[in-house]
Tab-separated table of C-alpha atoms and ligand atoms in Angstrom:
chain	number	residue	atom	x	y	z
A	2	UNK	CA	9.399	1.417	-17.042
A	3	UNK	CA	8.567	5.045	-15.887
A	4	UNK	CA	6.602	3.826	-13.039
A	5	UNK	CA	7.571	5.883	-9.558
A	6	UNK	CA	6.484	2.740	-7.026
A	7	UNK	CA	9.116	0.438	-9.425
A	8	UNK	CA	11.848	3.369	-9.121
A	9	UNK	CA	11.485	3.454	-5.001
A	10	UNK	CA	11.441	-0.268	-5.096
A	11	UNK	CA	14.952	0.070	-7.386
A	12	UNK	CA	15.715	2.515	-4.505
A	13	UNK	CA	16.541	4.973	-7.799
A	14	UNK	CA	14.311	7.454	-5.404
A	15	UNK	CA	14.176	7.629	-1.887
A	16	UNK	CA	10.756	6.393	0.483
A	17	UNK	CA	10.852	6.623	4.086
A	18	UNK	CA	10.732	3.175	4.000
A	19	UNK	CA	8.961	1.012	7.247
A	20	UNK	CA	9.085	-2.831	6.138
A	21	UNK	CA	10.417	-4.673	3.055
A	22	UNK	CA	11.205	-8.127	2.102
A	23	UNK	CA	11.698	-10.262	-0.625
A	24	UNK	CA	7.991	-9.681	-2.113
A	25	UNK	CA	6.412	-6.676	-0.493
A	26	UNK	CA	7.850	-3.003	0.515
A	27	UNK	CA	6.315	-0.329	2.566
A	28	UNK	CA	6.689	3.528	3.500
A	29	UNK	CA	5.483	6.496	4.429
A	30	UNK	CA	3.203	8.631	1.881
A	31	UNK	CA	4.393	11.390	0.854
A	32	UNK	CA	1.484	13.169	1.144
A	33	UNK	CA	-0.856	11.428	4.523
A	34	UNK	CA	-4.123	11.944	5.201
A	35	UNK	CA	-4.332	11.057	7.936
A	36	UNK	CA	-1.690	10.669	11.316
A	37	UNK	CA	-0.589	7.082	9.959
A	38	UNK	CA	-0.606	6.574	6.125
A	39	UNK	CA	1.569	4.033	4.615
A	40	UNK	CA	1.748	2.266	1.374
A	41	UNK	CA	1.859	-1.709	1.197
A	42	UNK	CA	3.243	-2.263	-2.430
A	43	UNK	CA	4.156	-5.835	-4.116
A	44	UNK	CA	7.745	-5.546	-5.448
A	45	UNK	CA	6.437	-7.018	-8.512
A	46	UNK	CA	4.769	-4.159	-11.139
A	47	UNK	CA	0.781	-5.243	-11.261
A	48	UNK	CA	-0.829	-2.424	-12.659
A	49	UNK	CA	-4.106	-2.780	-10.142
A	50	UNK	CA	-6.043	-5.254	-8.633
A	51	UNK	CA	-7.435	-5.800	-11.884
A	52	UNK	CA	-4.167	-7.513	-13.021
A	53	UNK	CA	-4.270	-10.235	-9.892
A	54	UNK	CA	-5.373	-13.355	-11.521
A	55	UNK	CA	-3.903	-17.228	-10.377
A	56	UNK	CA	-0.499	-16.678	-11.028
A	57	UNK	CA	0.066	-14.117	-8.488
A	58	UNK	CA	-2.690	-13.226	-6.501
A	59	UNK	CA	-0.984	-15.171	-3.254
A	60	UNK	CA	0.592	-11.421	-2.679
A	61	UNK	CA	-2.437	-10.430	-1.282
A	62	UNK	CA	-2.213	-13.158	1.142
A	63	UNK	CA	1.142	-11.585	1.953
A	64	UNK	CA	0.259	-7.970	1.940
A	65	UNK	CA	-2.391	-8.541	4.203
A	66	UNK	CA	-0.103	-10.142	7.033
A	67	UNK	CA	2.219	-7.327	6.679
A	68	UNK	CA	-0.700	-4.839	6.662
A	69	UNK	CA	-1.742	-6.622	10.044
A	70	UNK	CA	2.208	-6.335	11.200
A	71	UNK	CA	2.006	-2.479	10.683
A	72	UNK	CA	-1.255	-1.868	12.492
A	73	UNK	CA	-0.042	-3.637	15.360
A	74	UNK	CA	3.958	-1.869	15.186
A	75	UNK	CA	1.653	1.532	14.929
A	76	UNK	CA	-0.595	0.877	17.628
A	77	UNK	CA	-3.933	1.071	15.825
A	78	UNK	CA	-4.546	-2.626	15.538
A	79	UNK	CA	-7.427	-2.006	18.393
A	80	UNK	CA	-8.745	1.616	18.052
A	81	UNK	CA	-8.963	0.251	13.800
A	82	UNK	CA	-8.292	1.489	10.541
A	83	UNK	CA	-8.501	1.794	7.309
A	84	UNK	CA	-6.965	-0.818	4.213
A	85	UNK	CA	-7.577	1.109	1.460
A	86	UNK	CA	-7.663	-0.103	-2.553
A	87	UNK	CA	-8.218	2.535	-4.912
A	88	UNK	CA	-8.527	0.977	-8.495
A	89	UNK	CA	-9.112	3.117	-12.170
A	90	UNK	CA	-9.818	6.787	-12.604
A	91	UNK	CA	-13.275	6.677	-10.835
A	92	UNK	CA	-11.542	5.117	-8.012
A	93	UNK	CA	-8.808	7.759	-7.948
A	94	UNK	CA	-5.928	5.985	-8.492
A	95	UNK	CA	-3.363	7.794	-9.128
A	96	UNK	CA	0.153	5.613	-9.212
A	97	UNK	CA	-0.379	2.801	-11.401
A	98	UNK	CA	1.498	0.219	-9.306
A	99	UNK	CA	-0.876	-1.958	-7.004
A	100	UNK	CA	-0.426	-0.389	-3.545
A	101	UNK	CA	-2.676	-0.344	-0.444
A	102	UNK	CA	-3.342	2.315	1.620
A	103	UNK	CA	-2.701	1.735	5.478
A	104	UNK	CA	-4.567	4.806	6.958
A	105	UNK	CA	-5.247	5.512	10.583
A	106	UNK	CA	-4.520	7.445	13.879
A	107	UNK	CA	-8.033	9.370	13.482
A	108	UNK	CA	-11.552	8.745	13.156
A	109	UNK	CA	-12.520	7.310	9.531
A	110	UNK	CA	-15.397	9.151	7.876
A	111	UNK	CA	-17.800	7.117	5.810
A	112	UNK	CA	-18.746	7.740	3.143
A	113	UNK	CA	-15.478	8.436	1.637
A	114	UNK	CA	-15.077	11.700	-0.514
B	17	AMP	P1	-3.446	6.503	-5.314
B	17	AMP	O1	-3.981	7.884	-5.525
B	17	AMP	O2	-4.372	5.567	-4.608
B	17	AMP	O3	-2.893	5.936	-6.599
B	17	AMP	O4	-2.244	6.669	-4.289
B	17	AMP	C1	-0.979	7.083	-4.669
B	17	AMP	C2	-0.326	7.590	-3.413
B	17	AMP	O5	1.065	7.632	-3.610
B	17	AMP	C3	-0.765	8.996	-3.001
B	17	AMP	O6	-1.338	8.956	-1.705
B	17	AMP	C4	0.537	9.794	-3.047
B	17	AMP	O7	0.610	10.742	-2.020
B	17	AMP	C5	1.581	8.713	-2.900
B	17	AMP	N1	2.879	9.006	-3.468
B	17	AMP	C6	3.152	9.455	-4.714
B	17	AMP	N2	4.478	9.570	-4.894
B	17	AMP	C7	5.064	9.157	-3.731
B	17	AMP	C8	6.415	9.041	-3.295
B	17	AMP	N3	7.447	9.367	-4.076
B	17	AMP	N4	6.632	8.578	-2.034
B	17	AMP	C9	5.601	8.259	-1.240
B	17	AMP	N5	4.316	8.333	-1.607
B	17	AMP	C10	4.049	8.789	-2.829
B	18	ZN	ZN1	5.737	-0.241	-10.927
């Protein structure tokens, strides 16, 4: 599948990578927005959140521990930031391989462009 998330997973490309495990990898973006911007990504290849349904929605469950994990490693567990889901075209995404956006290190505008 020519999907980039499911080649860095296959480590076929490289990621500056911060956590990984059986289930769930993480690393830097390649392009941040902000002074901390990782990627949470399941190692399994669900398209959005649109495609979580019974079978294998209890990654969230795990993506959200080892979002919490990463705000506390970086230090912005406190000050806050942002967990960010963009789904579809409107939404702007962009990779179609679930990910979530760990931003902070900066103030968090609202609303969002
Ligand atoms: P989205 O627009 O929500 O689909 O987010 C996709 C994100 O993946 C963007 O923030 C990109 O900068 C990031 N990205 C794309 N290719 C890579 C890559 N090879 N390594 C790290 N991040 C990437
Ligand atoms: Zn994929």
């Amino acid at each position: 599948m020519d999907c980039i998330f499911c080649k860095i997973i296959q480590h076929e490309i490289p990621a500056n990578t911060v956590y990984e495990d059986d289930e769930v990898i993480a690393f830097k973006d390649i392009n941040p927005q902000a002074p901390i911007h990782l990627l949470i990504v399941p190692k399994e290849h669900v398209a959005s959140i649109m495609e979580i349904n019974d079978d294998n929605r209890e990654i969230l469950n795990k993506i959200i521990q080892v979002a919490q994990n990463l705000a506390r490693q970086n230090n912005i567990d406190n000050k806050g930031f942002r967990l960010v889901v963009n789904t579809g075209d409107d939404g702007g995404q962009t990779v179609k391989h679930l990910h979530f956006h760990l931003l902070g290190g900066r103030f968090m505008t609202w609303p969002p462009g």
